[in-house]
CSV table of C-alpha atoms and ligand atoms in Angstrom, one decimal:
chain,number,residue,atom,x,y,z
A,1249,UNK,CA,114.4,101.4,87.1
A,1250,UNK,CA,111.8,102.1,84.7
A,1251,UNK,CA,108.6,103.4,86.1
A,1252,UNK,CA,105.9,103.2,83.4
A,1253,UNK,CA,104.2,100.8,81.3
A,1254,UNK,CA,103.5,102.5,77.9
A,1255,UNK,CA,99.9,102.7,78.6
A,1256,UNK,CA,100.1,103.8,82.1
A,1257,UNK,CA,102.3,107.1,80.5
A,1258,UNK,CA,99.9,110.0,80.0
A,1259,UNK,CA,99.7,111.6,76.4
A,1260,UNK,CA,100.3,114.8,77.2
A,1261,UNK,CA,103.6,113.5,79.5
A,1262,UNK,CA,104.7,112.0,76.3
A,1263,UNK,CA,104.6,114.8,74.7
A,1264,UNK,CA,106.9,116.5,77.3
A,1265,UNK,CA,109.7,113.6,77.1
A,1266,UNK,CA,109.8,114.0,73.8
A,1267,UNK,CA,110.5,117.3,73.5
A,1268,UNK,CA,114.1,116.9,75.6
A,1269,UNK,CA,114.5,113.0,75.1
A,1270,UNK,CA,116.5,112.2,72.1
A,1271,UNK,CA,114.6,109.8,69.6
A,1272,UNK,CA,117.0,107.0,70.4
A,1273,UNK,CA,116.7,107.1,74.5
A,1274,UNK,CA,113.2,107.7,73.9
A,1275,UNK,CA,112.5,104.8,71.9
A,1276,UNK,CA,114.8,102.6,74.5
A,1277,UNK,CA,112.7,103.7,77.5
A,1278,UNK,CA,109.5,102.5,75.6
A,1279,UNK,CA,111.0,99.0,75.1
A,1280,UNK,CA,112.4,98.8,78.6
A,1281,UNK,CA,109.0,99.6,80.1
A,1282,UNK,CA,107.5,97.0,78.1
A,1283,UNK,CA,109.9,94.7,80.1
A,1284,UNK,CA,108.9,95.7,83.1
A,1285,UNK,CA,106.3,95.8,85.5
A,1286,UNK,CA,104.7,99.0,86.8
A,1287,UNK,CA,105.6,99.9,90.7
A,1288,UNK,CA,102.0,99.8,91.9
A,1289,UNK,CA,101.5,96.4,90.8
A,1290,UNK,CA,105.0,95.4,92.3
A,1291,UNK,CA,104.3,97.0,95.6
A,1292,UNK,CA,100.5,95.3,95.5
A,1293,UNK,CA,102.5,91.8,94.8
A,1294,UNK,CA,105.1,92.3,97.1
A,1295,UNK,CA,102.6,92.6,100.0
A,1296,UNK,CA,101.3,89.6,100.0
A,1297,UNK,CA,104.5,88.0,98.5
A,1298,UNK,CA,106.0,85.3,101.6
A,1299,UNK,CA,109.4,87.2,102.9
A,1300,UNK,CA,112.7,85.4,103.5
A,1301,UNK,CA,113.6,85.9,106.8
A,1302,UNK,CA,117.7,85.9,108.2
A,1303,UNK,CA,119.6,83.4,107.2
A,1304,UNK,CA,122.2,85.7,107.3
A,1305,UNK,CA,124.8,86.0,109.6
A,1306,UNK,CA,125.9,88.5,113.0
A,1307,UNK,CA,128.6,90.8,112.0
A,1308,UNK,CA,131.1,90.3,115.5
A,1309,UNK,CA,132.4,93.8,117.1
A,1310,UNK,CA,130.2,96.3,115.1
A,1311,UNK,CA,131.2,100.0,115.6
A,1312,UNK,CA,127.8,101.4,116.4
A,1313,UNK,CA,126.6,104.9,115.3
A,1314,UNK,CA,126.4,106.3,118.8
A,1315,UNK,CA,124.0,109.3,120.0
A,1316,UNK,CA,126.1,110.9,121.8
A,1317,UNK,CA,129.1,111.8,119.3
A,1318,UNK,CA,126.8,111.6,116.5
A,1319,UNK,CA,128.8,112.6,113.0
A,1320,UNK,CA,127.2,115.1,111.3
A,1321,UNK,CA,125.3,112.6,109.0
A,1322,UNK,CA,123.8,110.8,111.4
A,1323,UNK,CA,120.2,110.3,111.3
A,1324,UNK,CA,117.8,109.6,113.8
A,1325,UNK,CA,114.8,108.8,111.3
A,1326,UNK,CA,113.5,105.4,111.7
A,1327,UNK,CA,115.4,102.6,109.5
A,1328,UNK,CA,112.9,100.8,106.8
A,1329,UNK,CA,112.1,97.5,108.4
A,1330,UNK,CA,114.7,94.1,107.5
A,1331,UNK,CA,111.8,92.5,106.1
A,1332,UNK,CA,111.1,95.9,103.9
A,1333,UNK,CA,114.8,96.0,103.1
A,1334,UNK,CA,115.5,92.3,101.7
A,1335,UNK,CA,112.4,92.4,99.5
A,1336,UNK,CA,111.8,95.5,97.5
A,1337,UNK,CA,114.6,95.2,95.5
A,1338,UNK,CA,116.6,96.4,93.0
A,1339,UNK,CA,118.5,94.4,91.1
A,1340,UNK,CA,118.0,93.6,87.5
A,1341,UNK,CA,120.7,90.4,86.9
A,1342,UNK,CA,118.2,88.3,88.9
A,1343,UNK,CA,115.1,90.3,88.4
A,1344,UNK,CA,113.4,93.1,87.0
A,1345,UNK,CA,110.2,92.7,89.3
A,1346,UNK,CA,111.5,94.1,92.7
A,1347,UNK,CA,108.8,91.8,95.2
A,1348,UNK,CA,111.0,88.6,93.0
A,1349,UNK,CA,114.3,89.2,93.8
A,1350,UNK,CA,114.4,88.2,97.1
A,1351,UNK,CA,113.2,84.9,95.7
A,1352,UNK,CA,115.9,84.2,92.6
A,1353,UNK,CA,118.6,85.5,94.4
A,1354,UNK,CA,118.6,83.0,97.3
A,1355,UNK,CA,120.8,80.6,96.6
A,1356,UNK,CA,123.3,82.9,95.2
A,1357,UNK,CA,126.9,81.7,96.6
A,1358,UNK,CA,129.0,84.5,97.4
A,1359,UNK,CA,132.0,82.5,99.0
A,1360,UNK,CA,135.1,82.8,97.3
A,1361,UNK,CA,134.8,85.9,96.1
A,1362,UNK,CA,137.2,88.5,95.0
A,1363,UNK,CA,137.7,92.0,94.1
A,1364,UNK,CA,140.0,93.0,92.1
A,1365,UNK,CA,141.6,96.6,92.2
A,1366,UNK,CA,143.8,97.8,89.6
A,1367,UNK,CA,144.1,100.8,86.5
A,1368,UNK,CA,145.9,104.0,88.1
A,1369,UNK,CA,147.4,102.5,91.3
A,1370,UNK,CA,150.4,101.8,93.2
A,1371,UNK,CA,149.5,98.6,94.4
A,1372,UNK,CA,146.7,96.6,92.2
A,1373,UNK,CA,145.8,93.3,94.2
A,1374,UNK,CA,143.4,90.8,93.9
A,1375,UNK,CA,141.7,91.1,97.6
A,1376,UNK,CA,139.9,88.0,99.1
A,1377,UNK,CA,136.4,89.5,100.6
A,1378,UNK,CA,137.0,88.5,104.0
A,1379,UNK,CA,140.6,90.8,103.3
A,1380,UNK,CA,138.7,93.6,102.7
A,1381,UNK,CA,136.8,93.5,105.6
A,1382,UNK,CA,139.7,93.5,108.0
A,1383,UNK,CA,140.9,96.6,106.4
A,1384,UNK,CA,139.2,98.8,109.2
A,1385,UNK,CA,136.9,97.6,111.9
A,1386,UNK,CA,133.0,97.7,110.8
A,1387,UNK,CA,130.6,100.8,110.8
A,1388,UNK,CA,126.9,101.1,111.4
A,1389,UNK,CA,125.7,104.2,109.1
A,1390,UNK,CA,122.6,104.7,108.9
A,1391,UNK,CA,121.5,106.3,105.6
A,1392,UNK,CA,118.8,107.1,103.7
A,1393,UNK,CA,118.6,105.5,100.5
A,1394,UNK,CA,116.8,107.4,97.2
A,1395,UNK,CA,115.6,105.9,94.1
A,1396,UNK,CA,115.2,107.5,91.2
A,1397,UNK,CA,112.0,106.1,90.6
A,1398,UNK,CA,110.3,107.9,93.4
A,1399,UNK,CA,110.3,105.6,96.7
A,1400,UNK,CA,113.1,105.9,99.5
A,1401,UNK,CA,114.3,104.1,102.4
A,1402,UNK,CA,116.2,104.3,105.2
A,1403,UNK,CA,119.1,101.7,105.9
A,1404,UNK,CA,121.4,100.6,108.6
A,1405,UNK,CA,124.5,99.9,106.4
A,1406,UNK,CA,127.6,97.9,108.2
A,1407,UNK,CA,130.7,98.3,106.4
A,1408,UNK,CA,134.2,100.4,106.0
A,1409,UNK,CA,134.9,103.7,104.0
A,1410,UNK,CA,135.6,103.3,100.6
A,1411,UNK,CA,138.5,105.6,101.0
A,1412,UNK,CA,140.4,103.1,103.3
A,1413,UNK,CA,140.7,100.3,100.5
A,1414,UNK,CA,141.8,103.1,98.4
A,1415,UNK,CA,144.5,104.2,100.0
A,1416,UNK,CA,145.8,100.9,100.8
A,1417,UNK,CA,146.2,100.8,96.7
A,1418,UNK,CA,147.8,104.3,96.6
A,1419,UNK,CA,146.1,105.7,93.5
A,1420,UNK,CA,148.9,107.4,91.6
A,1421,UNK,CA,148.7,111.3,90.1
A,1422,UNK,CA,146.5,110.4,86.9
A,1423,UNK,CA,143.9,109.0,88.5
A,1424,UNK,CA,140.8,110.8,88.4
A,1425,UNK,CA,137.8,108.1,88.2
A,1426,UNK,CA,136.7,104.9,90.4
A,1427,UNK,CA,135.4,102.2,87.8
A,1428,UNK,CA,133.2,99.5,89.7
A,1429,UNK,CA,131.7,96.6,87.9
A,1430,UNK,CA,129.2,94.0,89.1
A,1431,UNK,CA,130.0,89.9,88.8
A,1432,UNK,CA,128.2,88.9,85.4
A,1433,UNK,CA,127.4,85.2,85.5
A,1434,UNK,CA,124.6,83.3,83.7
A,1435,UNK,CA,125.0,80.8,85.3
A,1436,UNK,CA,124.1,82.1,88.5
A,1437,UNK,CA,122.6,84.8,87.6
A,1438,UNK,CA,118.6,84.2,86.0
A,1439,UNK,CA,117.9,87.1,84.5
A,1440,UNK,CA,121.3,88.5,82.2
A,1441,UNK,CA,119.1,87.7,79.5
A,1442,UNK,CA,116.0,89.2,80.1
A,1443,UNK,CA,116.7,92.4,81.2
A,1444,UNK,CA,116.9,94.6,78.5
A,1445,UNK,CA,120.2,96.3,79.5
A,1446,UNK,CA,123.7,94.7,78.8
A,1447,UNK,CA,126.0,93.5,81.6
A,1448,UNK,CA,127.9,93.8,83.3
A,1449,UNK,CA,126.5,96.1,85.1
A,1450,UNK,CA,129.3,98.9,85.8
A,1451,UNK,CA,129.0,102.6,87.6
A,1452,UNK,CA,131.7,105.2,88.5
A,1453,UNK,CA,132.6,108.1,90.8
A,1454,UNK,CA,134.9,111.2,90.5
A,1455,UNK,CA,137.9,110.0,93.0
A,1456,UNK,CA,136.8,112.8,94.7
A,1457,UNK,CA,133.8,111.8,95.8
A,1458,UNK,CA,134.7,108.1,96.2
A,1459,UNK,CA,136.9,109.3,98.7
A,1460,UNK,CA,134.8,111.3,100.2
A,1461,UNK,CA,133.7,110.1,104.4
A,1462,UNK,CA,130.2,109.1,103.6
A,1463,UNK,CA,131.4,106.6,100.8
A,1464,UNK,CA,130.8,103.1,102.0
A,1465,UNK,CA,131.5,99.7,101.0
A,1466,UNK,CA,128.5,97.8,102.5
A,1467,UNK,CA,128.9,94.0,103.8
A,1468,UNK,CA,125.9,94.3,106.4
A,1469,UNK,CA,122.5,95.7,107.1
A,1470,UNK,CA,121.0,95.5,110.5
A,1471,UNK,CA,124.1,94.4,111.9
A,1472,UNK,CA,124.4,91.0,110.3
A,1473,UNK,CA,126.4,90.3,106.6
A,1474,UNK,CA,123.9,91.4,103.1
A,1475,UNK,CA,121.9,89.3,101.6
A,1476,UNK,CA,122.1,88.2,97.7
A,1477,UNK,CA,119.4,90.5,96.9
A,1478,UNK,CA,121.3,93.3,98.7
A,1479,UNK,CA,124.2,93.0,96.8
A,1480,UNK,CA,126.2,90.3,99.1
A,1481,UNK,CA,129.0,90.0,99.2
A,1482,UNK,CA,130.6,93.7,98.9
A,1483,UNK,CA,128.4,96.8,97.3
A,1484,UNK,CA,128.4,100.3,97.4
A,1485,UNK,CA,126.6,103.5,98.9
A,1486,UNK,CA,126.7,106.5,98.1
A,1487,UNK,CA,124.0,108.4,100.0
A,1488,UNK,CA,123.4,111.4,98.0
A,1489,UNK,CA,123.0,109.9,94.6
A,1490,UNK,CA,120.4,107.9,93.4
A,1491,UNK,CA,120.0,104.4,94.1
A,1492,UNK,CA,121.8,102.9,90.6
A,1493,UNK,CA,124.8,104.2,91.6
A,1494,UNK,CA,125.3,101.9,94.3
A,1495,UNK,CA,126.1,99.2,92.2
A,1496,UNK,CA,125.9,95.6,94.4
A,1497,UNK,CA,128.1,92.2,94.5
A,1498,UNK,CA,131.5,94.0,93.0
A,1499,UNK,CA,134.4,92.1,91.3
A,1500,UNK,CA,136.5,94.9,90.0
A,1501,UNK,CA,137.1,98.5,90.9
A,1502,UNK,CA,139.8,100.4,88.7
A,1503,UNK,CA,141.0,104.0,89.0
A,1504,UNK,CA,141.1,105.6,85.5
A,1505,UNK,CA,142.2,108.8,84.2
A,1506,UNK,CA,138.8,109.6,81.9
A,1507,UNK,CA,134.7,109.0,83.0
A,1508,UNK,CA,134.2,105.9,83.3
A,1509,UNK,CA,131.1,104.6,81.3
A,1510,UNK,CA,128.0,103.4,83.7
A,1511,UNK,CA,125.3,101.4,82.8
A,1512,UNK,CA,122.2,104.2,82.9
A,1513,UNK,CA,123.8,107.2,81.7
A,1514,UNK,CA,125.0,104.9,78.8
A,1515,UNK,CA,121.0,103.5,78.0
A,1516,UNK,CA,119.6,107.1,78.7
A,1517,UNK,CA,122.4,109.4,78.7
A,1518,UNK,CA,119.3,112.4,78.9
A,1519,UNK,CA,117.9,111.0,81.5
A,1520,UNK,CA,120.8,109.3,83.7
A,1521,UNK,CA,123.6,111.7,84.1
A,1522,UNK,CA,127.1,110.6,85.2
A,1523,UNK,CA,126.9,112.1,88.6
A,1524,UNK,CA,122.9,111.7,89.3
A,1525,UNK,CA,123.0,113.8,92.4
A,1526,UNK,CA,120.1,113.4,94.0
A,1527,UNK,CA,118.4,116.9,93.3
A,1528,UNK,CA,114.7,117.9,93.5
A,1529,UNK,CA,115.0,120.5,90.8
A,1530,UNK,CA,115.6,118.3,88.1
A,1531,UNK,CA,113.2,116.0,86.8
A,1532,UNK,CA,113.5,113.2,83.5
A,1533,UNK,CA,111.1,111.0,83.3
A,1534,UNK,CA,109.0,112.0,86.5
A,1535,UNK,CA,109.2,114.5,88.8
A,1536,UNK,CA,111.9,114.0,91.5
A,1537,UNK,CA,110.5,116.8,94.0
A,1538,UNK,CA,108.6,114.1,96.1
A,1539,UNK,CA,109.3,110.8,97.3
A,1540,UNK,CA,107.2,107.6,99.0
A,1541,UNK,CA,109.0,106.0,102.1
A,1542,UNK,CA,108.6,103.0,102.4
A,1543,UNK,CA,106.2,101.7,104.9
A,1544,UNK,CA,104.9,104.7,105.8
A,1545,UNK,CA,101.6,106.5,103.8
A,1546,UNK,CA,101.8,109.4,101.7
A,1547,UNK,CA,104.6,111.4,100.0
A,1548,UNK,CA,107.7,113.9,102.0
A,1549,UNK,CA,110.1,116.5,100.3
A,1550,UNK,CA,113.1,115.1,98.0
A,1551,UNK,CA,116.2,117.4,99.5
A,1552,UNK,CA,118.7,118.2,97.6
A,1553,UNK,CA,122.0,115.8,98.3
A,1554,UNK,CA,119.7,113.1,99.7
A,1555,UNK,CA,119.7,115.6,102.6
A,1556,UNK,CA,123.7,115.4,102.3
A,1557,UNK,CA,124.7,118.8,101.1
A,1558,UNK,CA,126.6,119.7,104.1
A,1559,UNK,CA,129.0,116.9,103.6
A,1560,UNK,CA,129.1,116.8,99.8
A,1561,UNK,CA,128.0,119.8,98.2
A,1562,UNK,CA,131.5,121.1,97.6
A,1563,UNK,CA,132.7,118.4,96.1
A,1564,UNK,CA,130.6,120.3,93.1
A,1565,UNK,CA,131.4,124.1,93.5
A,1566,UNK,CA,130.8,126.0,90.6
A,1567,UNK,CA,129.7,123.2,88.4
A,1568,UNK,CA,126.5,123.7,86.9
A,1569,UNK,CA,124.2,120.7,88.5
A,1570,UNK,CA,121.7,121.1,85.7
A,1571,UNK,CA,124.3,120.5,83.0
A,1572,UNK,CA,126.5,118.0,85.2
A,1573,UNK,CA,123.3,116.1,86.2
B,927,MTE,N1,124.5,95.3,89.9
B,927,MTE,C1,123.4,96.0,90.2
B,927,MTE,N2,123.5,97.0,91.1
B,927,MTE,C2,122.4,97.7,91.4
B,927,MTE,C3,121.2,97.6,90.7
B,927,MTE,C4,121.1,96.5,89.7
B,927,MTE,O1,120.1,96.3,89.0
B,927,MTE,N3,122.2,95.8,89.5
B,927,MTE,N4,120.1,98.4,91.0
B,927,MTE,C5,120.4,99.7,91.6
B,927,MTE,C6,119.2,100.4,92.0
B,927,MTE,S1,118.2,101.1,90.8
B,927,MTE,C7,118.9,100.6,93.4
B,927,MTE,S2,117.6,101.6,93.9
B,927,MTE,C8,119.7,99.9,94.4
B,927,MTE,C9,118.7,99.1,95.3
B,927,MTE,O2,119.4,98.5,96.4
B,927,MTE,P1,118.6,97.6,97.4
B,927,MTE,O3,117.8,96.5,96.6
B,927,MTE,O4,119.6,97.0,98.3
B,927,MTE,O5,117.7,98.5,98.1
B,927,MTE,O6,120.7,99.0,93.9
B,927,MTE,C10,121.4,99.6,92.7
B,927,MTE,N5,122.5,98.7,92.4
B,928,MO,MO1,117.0,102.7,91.9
């Protein structure tokens, strides 16, 4: 997540972030970069770097997004390449170098696994995975994907609409929020040490937006099941935000009645809002007006909403976007 070495941060940049960074997130960003790698060197590693190639698995009667009744989302840019896709990654618990996750996330076992939904509902329940899948039949949606640190992709998601396991659990009249939290275990999980942010690692949505069409619980890219460094077994999408917010490998999602706390907003609450829309006109940390695709050369236009705003920008009428960042 964090883009800069100390050194590799110009003085007079410095001088900017802390003039509308508190002392405390400012201090915290400096000790997280120290942790991390720089992208260039990342992206100079991870092309050389041997790729894992498909061990994963077809997913059987895939609902493909069709040309000729496209949805109104539907893109018809060219998806980021598998190999691209399974090994830049994001995905501290096992890694903060994104060419290594691939790598220590290999033989992470994601069978059993369960997901539990509960808080403001009619019908908590402990789902099995493969339960969850058979809620509705499998989408292809092919979205592009925005990090906040400056690179973007785009990716062939398979999976169902967050709203349908939602309904099946009736939220009741208080709820307000979608919790989500990641699995948290050292034991199969290298790097909950090493970090420098606590885990679990949890995120959170208005209902509103959780519910919203383009919400997706992914199980598949490319048309066969994720990976481990994907986020296998279950994660989430959520298109027009930036990348963090589609937290991967879920346990628990509960519906609450206040904001949820997240992992970023709570390291860096200036820098990391709660609802990190993607949004050109705002920029912490770097400048979020341009971004680098990946695979291709050179830089292209952020757009505000990911490019999204005709399905989502109501969900924020009349909210200011610079304080509700
Ligand atoms: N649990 C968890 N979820 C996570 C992250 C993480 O470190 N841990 N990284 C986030 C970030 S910053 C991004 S950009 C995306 C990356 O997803 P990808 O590796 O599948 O492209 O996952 C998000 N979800
Ligand atoms: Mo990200």
């Amino acid at each position: 997540m964090l883009i800069k070495k100390p050194d590799d941060i110009k003085s007079s940049e410095i001088t900017d972030e802390k003039t509308y960074l508190s002392r405390r997130t400012f201090m915290r960003l400096a000790a997280l970069a120290a942790t991390t790698t720089a992208t260039g060197l990342v992206y100079r590693k991870f092309a050389v770097r041997p790729r894992i190639v498909r061990p994963s698995v077809k997913i059987a009667d895939l609902q493909k997004q069709s040309a000729t009744s496209a949805p109104s989302w539907a893109t018809n840019e060219k998806p980021t390449s598998f190999e691209d896709i399974t090994n830049y990654n994001n995905y501290y618990e096992f890694s903060t170098d994104k060419g290594g996750v691939a790598e220590e996330a290999q033989g992470f076992v994601t069978r059993p696994w369960t997901i539990s939904v509960e808080g403001l509902v009619n019908k908590p329940k402990i789902y099995d995975f493969d339960e969850i899948l058979r809620i509705s039949p499998p989408e292809e949606r092919i979205y592009r994907h925005r990090c906040v640190e400056g690179w973007s992709m785009v990716i062939p998601w398979v999976g169902i609409p967050l709203a349908k396991l939602l309904e099946q659990t009736e939220p009741n009249s208080q709820a307000k929020y979608v919790a989500f939290q990641t699995l948290a275990d050292s034991k199969r999980m290298p790097n909950l040490n090493g970090a420098g942010i606590p885990f679990p690692y949890v995120e959170g949505l208005r209902l509103d937006e959780a519910m919203n069409p383009l919400t997706l619980l992914a199980s598949g890219i490319y048309g066969e099941t994720l990976l481990p460094q994907n986020g296998a077994p279950l994660r989430l999408v959520v298109p027009w935000k930036y990348g963090f917010k589609s937290i991967k490998s879920i346990v628990k999602i509960r519906l609450t009645d206040t904001e949820p706390r997240t992992t970023w907003s709570d390291y860096a609450p200036d820098i990391y809002g709660f609802y990190s829309n993607v949004n050109p006109q705002i920029g912490y940390l770097r400048r979020q007006s341009n971004e680098r695709r990946i695979g291709e050369y050179g830089m292209r236009e952020t757009r505000i909403f990911n490019g999204y705003a005709d399905q989502v920008a109501s969900l924020y009428t009349g909210m200011d976007l610079k304080k509700y960042f």
